[in-house]
Every structure is written in structure tokens, then in C-alpha cells.
Amino acid sequence: MNTQVCMYCGGQLEEQRVTRFQKYQDRWVLIENVPALVCSQCGEQFFTPAAHDLVVDLISGKSNPVRTETVAVYDAELAK
Ligand SMILES: [Zn+2]
């Protein structure tokens, strides 16, 4: 892949496998080991259209989850 730069800070992007946290049909799902380009400077993650399609395929029911996690949810509006 060609060397690319971050659209936010201009840092170098590196290919990495990341965990993506995404809402799908009102449920949060985790997708591990998604190929992404990660900025070495600010940490912003960028996904190629192919990686996006892969995620959609996985979470839209073509695969079973490898495991299920319980997620604690907090609301910052309620913080004092
Ligand atoms: Zn950056």
C-alpha cells in the first residue's frame, strides 16, 4: 500500500489490525482484527471501503460472533 498521510494532522499512516466498536441496528458490536490505517501521530483510524464491507458482512448476520461480551454503559449527562 502506498504511504499515506493523516487527513487531520498530516502524520504517517501505518497498516494495523484494530478493534472496531460500532452500532448496528441499535446494538453495539465489537469487531476485532479489522485492517485499518492508523495515524502514528494522533492515533486516528481510517478504514478502506474493503474493510468497511468486511465489517458489514460480519455483523449483518453472515457469521456467528466468536464470543459475546457484556458492556457497561455510562451517561456523561448524569455525572456530577
Ligand atoms: Zn493524525
JSON list of C-alpha atoms and ligand atoms in Angstrom, two decimals:
[
{"chain": "A", "resi": 1, "resn": "MET", "atom": "CA", "xyz": [0.00, 0.00, 0.00]},
{"chain": "A", "resi": 2, "resn": "ASN", "atom": "CA", "xyz": [1.20, 3.50, -0.75]},
{"chain": "A", "resi": 3, "resn": "THR", "atom": "CA", "xyz": [2.39, 5.74, 2.01]},
{"chain": "A", "resi": 4, "resn": "GLN", "atom": "CA", "xyz": [-0.50, 7.94, 3.05]},
{"chain": "A", "resi": 5, "resn": "VAL", "atom": "CA", "xyz": [-0.85, 10.76, 5.49]},
{"chain": "A", "resi": 6, "resn": "CYS", "atom": "CA", "xyz": [-3.48, 11.55, 8.10]},
{"chain": "A", "resi": 7, "resn": "MET", "atom": "CA", "xyz": [-6.14, 13.97, 6.89]},
{"chain": "A", "resi": 8, "resn": "TYR", "atom": "CA", "xyz": [-6.25, 15.58, 10.36]},
{"chain": "A", "resi": 9, "resn": "CYS", "atom": "CA", "xyz": [-2.63, 16.07, 11.39]},
{"chain": "A", "resi": 10, "resn": "GLY", "atom": "CA", "xyz": [-0.52, 15.00, 8.43]},
{"chain": "A", "resi": 11, "resn": "GLY", "atom": "CA", "xyz": [1.11, 12.13, 10.35]},
{"chain": "A", "resi": 12, "resn": "GLN", "atom": "CA", "xyz": [2.18, 8.88, 8.72]},
{"chain": "A", "resi": 13, "resn": "LEU", "atom": "CA", "xyz": [-0.43, 6.15, 8.42]},
{"chain": "A", "resi": 14, "resn": "GLU", "atom": "CA", "xyz": [0.52, 2.59, 9.29]},
{"chain": "A", "resi": 15, "resn": "GLU", "atom": "CA", "xyz": [-1.38, -0.58, 8.49]},
{"chain": "A", "resi": 16, "resn": "GLN", "atom": "CA", "xyz": [-2.60, -2.21, 11.69]},
{"chain": "A", "resi": 17, "resn": "ARG", "atom": "CA", "xyz": [-5.28, -4.58, 12.91]},
{"chain": "A", "resi": 18, "resn": "VAL", "atom": "CA", "xyz": [-7.65, -2.75, 15.22]},
{"chain": "A", "resi": 19, "resn": "THR", "atom": "CA", "xyz": [-10.77, -3.40, 17.24]},
{"chain": "A", "resi": 20, "resn": "ARG", "atom": "CA", "xyz": [-13.76, -1.51, 15.92]},
{"chain": "A", "resi": 21, "resn": "PHE", "atom": "CA", "xyz": [-16.72, -0.64, 18.12]},
{"chain": "A", "resi": 22, "resn": "GLN", "atom": "CA", "xyz": [-19.81, 0.04, 16.09]},
{"chain": "A", "resi": 23, "resn": "LYS", "atom": "CA", "xyz": [-23.56, 0.38, 16.46]},
{"chain": "A", "resi": 24, "resn": "TYR", "atom": "CA", "xyz": [-25.60, -1.89, 14.25]},
{"chain": "A", "resi": 25, "resn": "GLN", "atom": "CA", "xyz": [-29.41, -1.96, 14.39]},
{"chain": "A", "resi": 26, "resn": "ASP", "atom": "CA", "xyz": [-29.43, -0.39, 17.89]},
{"chain": "A", "resi": 27, "resn": "ARG", "atom": "CA", "xyz": [-26.87, -2.81, 19.26]},
{"chain": "A", "resi": 28, "resn": "TRP", "atom": "CA", "xyz": [-23.20, -2.21, 19.88]},
{"chain": "A", "resi": 29, "resn": "VAL", "atom": "CA", "xyz": [-20.90, -4.79, 18.36]},
{"chain": "A", "resi": 30, "resn": "LEU", "atom": "CA", "xyz": [-17.15, -5.28, 18.55]},
{"chain": "A", "resi": 31, "resn": "ILE", "atom": "CA", "xyz": [-15.20, -6.38, 15.53]},
{"chain": "A", "resi": 32, "resn": "GLU", "atom": "CA", "xyz": [-11.64, -7.45, 16.26]},
{"chain": "A", "resi": 33, "resn": "ASN", "atom": "CA", "xyz": [-8.65, -7.50, 13.94]},
{"chain": "A", "resi": 34, "resn": "VAL", "atom": "CA", "xyz": [-10.11, -5.16, 11.34]},
{"chain": "A", "resi": 35, "resn": "PRO", "atom": "CA", "xyz": [-7.43, -3.97, 8.91]},
{"chain": "A", "resi": 36, "resn": "ALA", "atom": "CA", "xyz": [-7.07, -0.20, 9.24]},
{"chain": "A", "resi": 37, "resn": "LEU", "atom": "CA", "xyz": [-4.68, 2.62, 8.58]},
{"chain": "A", "resi": 38, "resn": "VAL", "atom": "CA", "xyz": [-3.71, 4.19, 11.89]},
{"chain": "A", "resi": 39, "resn": "CYS", "atom": "CA", "xyz": [-2.04, 7.58, 12.26]},
{"chain": "A", "resi": 40, "resn": "SER", "atom": "CA", "xyz": [1.27, 7.22, 14.11]},
{"chain": "A", "resi": 41, "resn": "GLN", "atom": "CA", "xyz": [0.87, 10.77, 15.40]},
{"chain": "A", "resi": 42, "resn": "CYS", "atom": "CA", "xyz": [-2.74, 11.26, 16.55]},
{"chain": "A", "resi": 43, "resn": "GLY", "atom": "CA", "xyz": [-3.99, 7.66, 16.50]},
{"chain": "A", "resi": 44, "resn": "GLU", "atom": "CA", "xyz": [-6.93, 8.35, 14.18]},
{"chain": "A", "resi": 45, "resn": "GLN", "atom": "CA", "xyz": [-8.10, 5.22, 12.39]},
{"chain": "A", "resi": 46, "resn": "PHE", "atom": "CA", "xyz": [-9.07, 5.10, 8.74]},
{"chain": "A", "resi": 47, "resn": "PHE", "atom": "CA", "xyz": [-10.89, 2.21, 7.09]},
{"chain": "A", "resi": 48, "resn": "THR", "atom": "CA", "xyz": [-10.76, 1.29, 3.44]},
{"chain": "A", "resi": 49, "resn": "PRO", "atom": "CA", "xyz": [-14.04, 0.57, 1.63]},
{"chain": "A", "resi": 50, "resn": "ALA", "atom": "CA", "xyz": [-12.99, -3.12, 1.56]},
{"chain": "A", "resi": 51, "resn": "ALA", "atom": "CA", "xyz": [-12.53, -3.15, 5.34]},
{"chain": "A", "resi": 52, "resn": "HIS", "atom": "CA", "xyz": [-15.90, -1.46, 5.76]},
{"chain": "A", "resi": 53, "resn": "ASP", "atom": "CA", "xyz": [-17.58, -4.10, 3.57]},
{"chain": "A", "resi": 54, "resn": "LEU", "atom": "CA", "xyz": [-15.89, -6.83, 5.58]},
{"chain": "A", "resi": 55, "resn": "VAL", "atom": "CA", "xyz": [-17.31, -5.40, 8.81]},
{"chain": "A", "resi": 56, "resn": "VAL", "atom": "CA", "xyz": [-20.80, -5.07, 7.32]},
{"chain": "A", "resi": 57, "resn": "ASP", "atom": "CA", "xyz": [-20.67, -8.69, 6.11]},
{"chain": "A", "resi": 58, "resn": "LEU", "atom": "CA", "xyz": [-19.64, -9.90, 9.55]},
{"chain": "A", "resi": 59, "resn": "ILE", "atom": "CA", "xyz": [-22.21, -8.03, 11.61]},
{"chain": "A", "resi": 60, "resn": "SER", "atom": "CA", "xyz": [-25.15, -8.33, 9.21]},
{"chain": "A", "resi": 61, "resn": "GLY", "atom": "CA", "xyz": [-25.54, -12.00, 10.06]},
{"chain": "A", "resi": 62, "resn": "LYS", "atom": "CA", "xyz": [-23.32, -13.89, 7.65]},
{"chain": "A", "resi": 63, "resn": "SER", "atom": "CA", "xyz": [-21.10, -15.00, 10.53]},
{"chain": "A", "resi": 64, "resn": "ASN", "atom": "CA", "xyz": [-21.65, -16.00, 14.14]},
{"chain": "A", "resi": 65, "resn": "PRO", "atom": "CA", "xyz": [-19.87, -13.97, 16.81]},
{"chain": "A", "resi": 66, "resn": "VAL", "atom": "CA", "xyz": [-16.78, -15.63, 18.27]},
{"chain": "A", "resi": 67, "resn": "ARG", "atom": "CA", "xyz": [-17.98, -14.65, 21.74]},
{"chain": "A", "resi": 68, "resn": "THR", "atom": "CA", "xyz": [-20.40, -12.31, 23.49]},
{"chain": "A", "resi": 69, "resn": "GLU", "atom": "CA", "xyz": [-19.37, -9.59, 25.93]},
{"chain": "A", "resi": 70, "resn": "THR", "atom": "CA", "xyz": [-21.46, -7.65, 28.41]},
{"chain": "A", "resi": 71, "resn": "VAL", "atom": "CA", "xyz": [-20.81, -3.93, 28.07]},
{"chain": "A", "resi": 72, "resn": "ALA", "atom": "CA", "xyz": [-21.23, -1.39, 30.88]},
{"chain": "A", "resi": 73, "resn": "VAL", "atom": "CA", "xyz": [-22.88, 1.80, 29.63]},
{"chain": "A", "resi": 74, "resn": "TYR", "atom": "CA", "xyz": [-22.47, 5.20, 31.29]},
{"chain": "A", "resi": 75, "resn": "ASP", "atom": "CA", "xyz": [-24.14, 8.52, 30.62]},
{"chain": "A", "resi": 76, "resn": "ALA", "atom": "CA", "xyz": [-21.98, 11.63, 30.99]},
{"chain": "A", "resi": 77, "resn": "GLU", "atom": "CA", "xyz": [-25.13, 13.74, 31.38]},
{"chain": "A", "resi": 78, "resn": "LEU", "atom": "CA", "xyz": [-25.69, 12.05, 34.75]},
{"chain": "A", "resi": 79, "resn": "ALA", "atom": "CA", "xyz": [-22.19, 12.75, 36.05]},
{"chain": "A", "resi": 80, "resn": "LYS", "atom": "CA", "xyz": [-21.79, 15.27, 38.87]},
{"chain": "B", "resi": 1, "resn": "ZN", "atom": "ZN", "xyz": [-3.14, 12.11, 12.59]}
]
